[in-house]
Amino acid sequence: MSLTKSVVAALACFAGLGIAQNVHVANTEILGNITSINAYTVRDLGFHGQIGKWGINSYGDTFHCSYQDEYTTEGCTVPLAANSASLSTDDPQRVEDFNLQGDNYPQPFVAYDYSEEPNSDWGMGITNVVETGTDQGIVFFARNHRPGAQGGHLTGGGVAVVDTSGDYPTTHRTATQWWDADNGEPVYGDHGAIDGKDGFIYAFGGLPGSARDGAENIYVARVLRYQATNLNMYQYWNGQEFSSDRLRNPSQDQSVFSANQGTPFWSNHYDCWMYISRANWDLVGVSVRTSENLHGPWSDEQTILSIPAEYPGQMAYAPTAQTQYDESGKSLVVSYTMYPNCQQAAKVTFE
């Protein structure tokens, strides 16, 4: 465990009446690696969401290992599952796996469908779960075609239904995909989703190939919570208003900002929305943007955490806000992936 040098970062955050506040970071602390209490795994990416009593962490490529080594995939399958999930515990550095098979193998949380054969040619990225009702939620997925497990590109994305009524959370997909990235549609949800506290779920999506300033243009769609599994009920922010017209090859002006992969969250401490992501030009920096509306306008990004690198060029990415560890928002646990495939946690304390 190490304590980084205290930092103070000021940025604009808007309260309920639109009055600007200053947000100050008093200090940051690197907590260390995140490991499972019942499985040896190495995982890529990482997101968090809550459905009732279930705090669910969701991941990308997942390796099952013969021993725990969070910095390499030595001794691991390559990869065992295109995604997986675990349950949060009271300790931000410990998670609990579920639905383990065989030699404590984690299973895909969102499974392949008939069109994705052979499975080894496809990645199936997922982000955070969002509650839609009692024992029910959704999770957005992104399909990555990568023949021979090399390179690849996002072909599109969609929604899977999450059911927590059983012994552990399960999912089923609503379709092969909904949004077609090959025809210029953003992959909604691949940059996180959130309950907007206004009856709508908001999904942030990147547009493949739209990189600028080192990051992707991010677009926003929304849907009423109880209609989240009906594609026809989604609305899309076009830069001026939400419309039922789907965006294809949207302009930069229709995006809400440009960012690396991250997730939105609500700060009780500052009474506003924040979006957390890797800083655009900092390989080990974690930044936030702020807004009083999920469709913006959003502030510029400001770095709130700098993660010590083990070697030059190492990257920390896909940070997510684990707000359940301090609901007051005075402090914030941030989980992230430290390249390669090392899940870690840090704590940011605000003034």
Short mmCIF file of N, CA and C in Angstrom, two decimals, residues 166-255:
data_model
loop_
_atom_site.label_atom_id
_atom_site.label_comp_id
_atom_site.label_asym_id
_atom_site.label_seq_id
_atom_site.Cartn_x
_atom_site.Cartn_y
_atom_site.Cartn_z
N GLY A 166 -32.19 -15.68 -8.94
CA GLY A 166 -31.70 -17.00 -8.58
C GLY A 166 -30.55 -16.95 -7.59
N ASP A 167 -29.76 -18.02 -7.60
CA ASP A 167 -28.63 -18.12 -6.68
C ASP A 167 -27.50 -17.18 -7.06
N TYR A 168 -27.45 -16.79 -8.32
CA TYR A 168 -26.43 -15.86 -8.79
C TYR A 168 -26.96 -15.17 -10.05
N PRO A 169 -26.39 -14.03 -10.42
CA PRO A 169 -26.89 -13.30 -11.59
C PRO A 169 -26.67 -14.08 -12.88
N THR A 170 -27.66 -14.00 -13.78
CA THR A 170 -27.56 -14.61 -15.11
C THR A 170 -28.00 -13.58 -16.15
N THR A 171 -27.70 -13.86 -17.42
CA THR A 171 -28.09 -12.95 -18.49
C THR A 171 -28.60 -13.72 -19.70
N HIS A 172 -29.36 -13.04 -20.54
CA HIS A 172 -29.65 -13.52 -21.89
C HIS A 172 -29.75 -12.33 -22.82
N ARG A 173 -29.20 -12.48 -24.01
CA ARG A 173 -29.16 -11.40 -24.98
C ARG A 173 -30.52 -11.21 -25.65
N THR A 174 -30.83 -9.96 -25.98
CA THR A 174 -32.08 -9.66 -26.68
C THR A 174 -31.95 -9.85 -28.18
N ALA A 175 -30.70 -9.84 -28.69
CA ALA A 175 -30.48 -9.99 -30.13
C ALA A 175 -28.98 -10.20 -30.36
N THR A 176 -28.63 -10.57 -31.58
CA THR A 176 -27.21 -10.66 -31.93
C THR A 176 -26.55 -9.30 -31.74
N GLN A 177 -27.16 -8.25 -32.26
CA GLN A 177 -26.73 -6.89 -31.97
C GLN A 177 -27.85 -5.95 -32.40
N TRP A 178 -27.85 -4.75 -31.82
CA TRP A 178 -28.82 -3.73 -32.18
C TRP A 178 -28.21 -2.63 -33.04
N TRP A 179 -27.09 -2.08 -32.58
CA TRP A 179 -26.47 -0.95 -33.25
C TRP A 179 -25.32 -1.45 -34.11
N ASP A 180 -25.25 -0.95 -35.34
CA ASP A 180 -24.35 -1.47 -36.36
C ASP A 180 -23.19 -0.50 -36.58
N ALA A 181 -22.07 -0.81 -35.94
CA ALA A 181 -20.90 0.07 -36.07
C ALA A 181 -20.35 0.07 -37.48
N ASP A 182 -20.50 -1.04 -38.19
CA ASP A 182 -20.01 -1.10 -39.57
C ASP A 182 -20.76 -0.15 -40.49
N ASN A 183 -21.95 0.28 -40.06
CA ASN A 183 -22.73 1.26 -40.82
C ASN A 183 -22.79 2.60 -40.11
N GLY A 184 -21.77 2.88 -39.28
CA GLY A 184 -21.61 4.22 -38.74
C GLY A 184 -22.39 4.54 -37.48
N GLU A 185 -22.92 3.52 -36.77
CA GLU A 185 -23.64 3.80 -35.54
C GLU A 185 -22.70 3.69 -34.33
N PRO A 186 -22.83 4.58 -33.35
CA PRO A 186 -22.08 4.42 -32.11
C PRO A 186 -22.46 3.11 -31.41
N VAL A 187 -21.53 2.58 -30.66
CA VAL A 187 -21.78 1.36 -29.89
C VAL A 187 -22.22 1.79 -28.50
N TYR A 188 -23.52 2.04 -28.36
CA TYR A 188 -24.04 2.60 -27.11
C TYR A 188 -23.82 1.63 -25.95
N GLY A 189 -23.40 2.21 -24.83
CA GLY A 189 -23.16 1.43 -23.63
C GLY A 189 -21.73 1.00 -23.45
N ASP A 190 -20.89 1.05 -24.50
CA ASP A 190 -19.52 0.57 -24.34
C ASP A 190 -18.66 1.54 -23.56
N HIS A 191 -19.19 2.74 -23.27
CA HIS A 191 -18.54 3.69 -22.37
C HIS A 191 -19.38 3.89 -21.11
N GLY A 192 -20.15 2.86 -20.75
CA GLY A 192 -20.90 2.89 -19.52
C GLY A 192 -22.33 3.36 -19.68
N ALA A 193 -23.14 3.07 -18.68
CA ALA A 193 -24.55 3.45 -18.66
C ALA A 193 -24.95 3.73 -17.22
N ILE A 194 -26.06 4.45 -17.06
CA ILE A 194 -26.46 4.83 -15.70
C ILE A 194 -27.95 5.16 -15.66
N ASP A 195 -28.56 4.93 -14.50
CA ASP A 195 -29.92 5.38 -14.23
C ASP A 195 -29.86 6.88 -13.99
N GLY A 196 -30.56 7.65 -14.83
CA GLY A 196 -30.48 9.10 -14.76
C GLY A 196 -31.33 9.74 -13.67
N LYS A 197 -31.99 8.93 -12.83
CA LYS A 197 -32.82 9.45 -11.73
C LYS A 197 -34.01 10.27 -12.23
N ASP A 198 -34.33 10.14 -13.53
CA ASP A 198 -35.46 10.84 -14.12
C ASP A 198 -36.37 9.87 -14.87
N GLY A 199 -36.21 8.57 -14.58
CA GLY A 199 -36.99 7.55 -15.26
C GLY A 199 -36.28 6.94 -16.46
N PHE A 200 -35.17 7.56 -16.90
CA PHE A 200 -34.45 7.09 -18.07
C PHE A 200 -33.12 6.44 -17.68
N ILE A 201 -32.68 5.49 -18.49
CA ILE A 201 -31.33 4.98 -18.46
C ILE A 201 -30.57 5.64 -19.61
N TYR A 202 -29.38 6.13 -19.31
CA TYR A 202 -28.54 6.79 -20.30
C TYR A 202 -27.35 5.91 -20.63
N ALA A 203 -27.08 5.71 -21.92
CA ALA A 203 -25.99 4.86 -22.37
C ALA A 203 -25.00 5.70 -23.19
N PHE A 204 -23.73 5.63 -22.81
CA PHE A 204 -22.68 6.38 -23.48
C PHE A 204 -21.97 5.45 -24.46
N GLY A 205 -21.87 5.88 -25.72
CA GLY A 205 -21.29 5.00 -26.74
C GLY A 205 -20.23 5.68 -27.57
N GLY A 206 -19.16 4.95 -27.83
CA GLY A 206 -18.12 5.45 -28.70
C GLY A 206 -18.42 5.13 -30.16
N LEU A 207 -17.85 5.92 -31.04
CA LEU A 207 -17.97 5.68 -32.47
C LEU A 207 -16.62 5.19 -32.98
N PRO A 208 -16.52 3.90 -33.31
CA PRO A 208 -15.24 3.37 -33.79
C PRO A 208 -14.70 4.19 -34.97
N GLY A 209 -13.41 4.49 -34.91
CA GLY A 209 -12.78 5.26 -35.98
C GLY A 209 -12.90 6.76 -35.82
N SER A 210 -13.50 7.24 -34.72
CA SER A 210 -13.71 8.68 -34.55
C SER A 210 -12.67 9.30 -33.63
N ALA A 211 -11.56 8.64 -33.42
CA ALA A 211 -10.57 9.12 -32.47
C ALA A 211 -10.11 10.54 -32.78
N ARG A 212 -10.08 11.37 -31.77
CA ARG A 212 -9.50 12.71 -31.85
C ARG A 212 -8.93 13.04 -30.49
N ASP A 213 -7.86 13.78 -30.46
CA ASP A 213 -7.19 14.12 -29.20
C ASP A 213 -6.88 12.86 -28.39
N GLY A 214 -6.60 11.76 -29.08
CA GLY A 214 -6.23 10.54 -28.38
C GLY A 214 -7.40 9.73 -27.84
N ALA A 215 -8.64 10.10 -28.17
CA ALA A 215 -9.79 9.40 -27.61
C ALA A 215 -10.92 9.35 -28.65
N GLU A 216 -12.04 8.70 -28.27
CA GLU A 216 -13.20 8.56 -29.16
C GLU A 216 -14.22 9.65 -28.91
N ASN A 217 -14.96 10.00 -29.96
CA ASN A 217 -16.16 10.81 -29.75
C ASN A 217 -17.20 9.96 -29.04
N ILE A 218 -17.85 10.54 -28.03
CA ILE A 218 -18.83 9.82 -27.22
C ILE A 218 -20.22 10.40 -27.47
N TYR A 219 -21.19 9.50 -27.72
CA TYR A 219 -22.56 9.87 -28.00
C TYR A 219 -23.47 9.26 -26.93
N VAL A 220 -24.65 9.83 -26.76
CA VAL A 220 -25.54 9.41 -25.67
C VAL A 220 -26.91 9.01 -26.22
N ALA A 221 -27.39 7.87 -25.75
CA ALA A 221 -28.77 7.43 -26.00
C ALA A 221 -29.47 7.26 -24.66
N ARG A 222 -30.79 7.31 -24.68
CA ARG A 222 -31.53 7.08 -23.44
C ARG A 222 -32.78 6.28 -23.74
N VAL A 223 -33.33 5.65 -22.69
CA VAL A 223 -34.55 4.87 -22.81
C VAL A 223 -35.20 4.81 -21.44
N LEU A 224 -36.52 4.80 -21.39
CA LEU A 224 -37.21 4.62 -20.12
C LEU A 224 -36.81 3.28 -19.51
N ARG A 225 -36.63 3.25 -18.20
CA ARG A 225 -36.16 2.04 -17.53
C ARG A 225 -36.98 0.82 -17.90
N TYR A 226 -38.29 0.96 -17.89
CA TYR A 226 -39.15 -0.21 -18.11
C TYR A 226 -39.24 -0.60 -19.59
N GLN A 227 -38.61 0.19 -20.47
CA GLN A 227 -38.61 -0.14 -21.89
C GLN A 227 -37.19 -0.42 -22.40
N ALA A 228 -36.28 -0.71 -21.50
CA ALA A 228 -34.86 -0.81 -21.84
C ALA A 228 -34.55 -1.97 -22.77
N THR A 229 -35.45 -2.95 -22.87
CA THR A 229 -35.20 -4.09 -23.77
C THR A 229 -35.92 -3.95 -25.11
N ASN A 230 -36.44 -2.75 -25.38
CA ASN A 230 -37.15 -2.49 -26.63
C ASN A 230 -36.35 -1.46 -27.44
N LEU A 231 -35.67 -1.90 -28.46
CA LEU A 231 -34.82 -1.02 -29.27
C LEU A 231 -35.60 0.16 -29.83
N ASN A 232 -36.85 -0.05 -30.18
CA ASN A 232 -37.64 1.01 -30.81
C ASN A 232 -37.93 2.18 -29.88
N MET A 233 -37.71 2.00 -28.58
CA MET A 233 -38.02 3.05 -27.62
C MET A 233 -36.81 3.90 -27.25
N TYR A 234 -35.67 3.62 -27.84
CA TYR A 234 -34.47 4.40 -27.53
C TYR A 234 -34.50 5.75 -28.24
N GLN A 235 -33.95 6.75 -27.57
CA GLN A 235 -33.82 8.09 -28.12
C GLN A 235 -32.33 8.46 -28.14
N TYR A 236 -31.96 9.32 -29.10
CA TYR A 236 -30.55 9.61 -29.34
C TYR A 236 -30.30 11.12 -29.31
N TRP A 237 -29.30 11.53 -28.55
CA TRP A 237 -28.96 12.94 -28.47
C TRP A 237 -28.26 13.35 -29.76
N ASN A 238 -28.82 14.33 -30.46
CA ASN A 238 -28.27 14.75 -31.75
C ASN A 238 -27.52 16.07 -31.68
N GLY A 239 -27.21 16.50 -30.47
CA GLY A 239 -26.52 17.76 -30.27
C GLY A 239 -27.45 18.88 -29.86
N GLN A 240 -28.76 18.68 -30.07
CA GLN A 240 -29.74 19.69 -29.70
C GLN A 240 -30.88 19.13 -28.86
N GLU A 241 -31.26 17.87 -29.16
CA GLU A 241 -32.38 17.26 -28.44
C GLU A 241 -32.29 15.75 -28.58
N PHE A 242 -33.08 15.05 -27.77
CA PHE A 242 -33.21 13.60 -27.92
C PHE A 242 -34.27 13.31 -28.98
N SER A 243 -33.93 12.41 -29.89
CA SER A 243 -34.82 12.08 -30.99
C SER A 243 -34.84 10.58 -31.19
N SER A 244 -35.93 10.06 -31.72
CA SER A 244 -36.02 8.63 -32.03
C SER A 244 -35.23 8.27 -33.28
N ASP A 245 -34.74 9.26 -34.01
CA ASP A 245 -33.96 9.01 -35.21
C ASP A 245 -32.55 8.54 -34.83
N ARG A 246 -32.19 7.36 -35.30
CA ARG A 246 -30.87 6.81 -34.98
C ARG A 246 -29.79 7.58 -35.71
N LEU A 247 -28.66 7.77 -35.03
CA LEU A 247 -27.53 8.48 -35.61
C LEU A 247 -26.67 7.52 -36.43
N ARG A 248 -26.36 7.91 -37.64
CA ARG A 248 -25.43 7.15 -38.48
C ARG A 248 -24.39 8.12 -39.02
N ASN A 249 -23.13 7.74 -38.83
CA ASN A 249 -22.01 8.62 -39.19
C ASN A 249 -22.21 10.01 -38.60
N PRO A 250 -22.46 10.09 -37.28
CA PRO A 250 -22.74 11.40 -36.67
C PRO A 250 -21.51 12.30 -36.69
N SER A 251 -21.78 13.59 -36.61
CA SER A 251 -20.71 14.58 -36.60
C SER A 251 -20.12 14.69 -35.20
N GLN A 252 -18.97 15.32 -35.15
CA GLN A 252 -18.34 15.59 -33.86
C GLN A 252 -19.23 16.48 -33.00
N ASP A 253 -19.96 17.41 -33.63
CA ASP A 253 -20.82 18.33 -32.89
C ASP A 253 -21.98 17.61 -32.20
N GLN A 254 -22.31 16.40 -32.66
CA GLN A 254 -23.39 15.65 -32.03
C GLN A 254 -22.90 14.81 -30.85
N SER A 255 -21.60 14.77 -30.64
CA SER A 255 -21.05 14.05 -29.49
C SER A 255 -21.09 14.94 -28.25
#
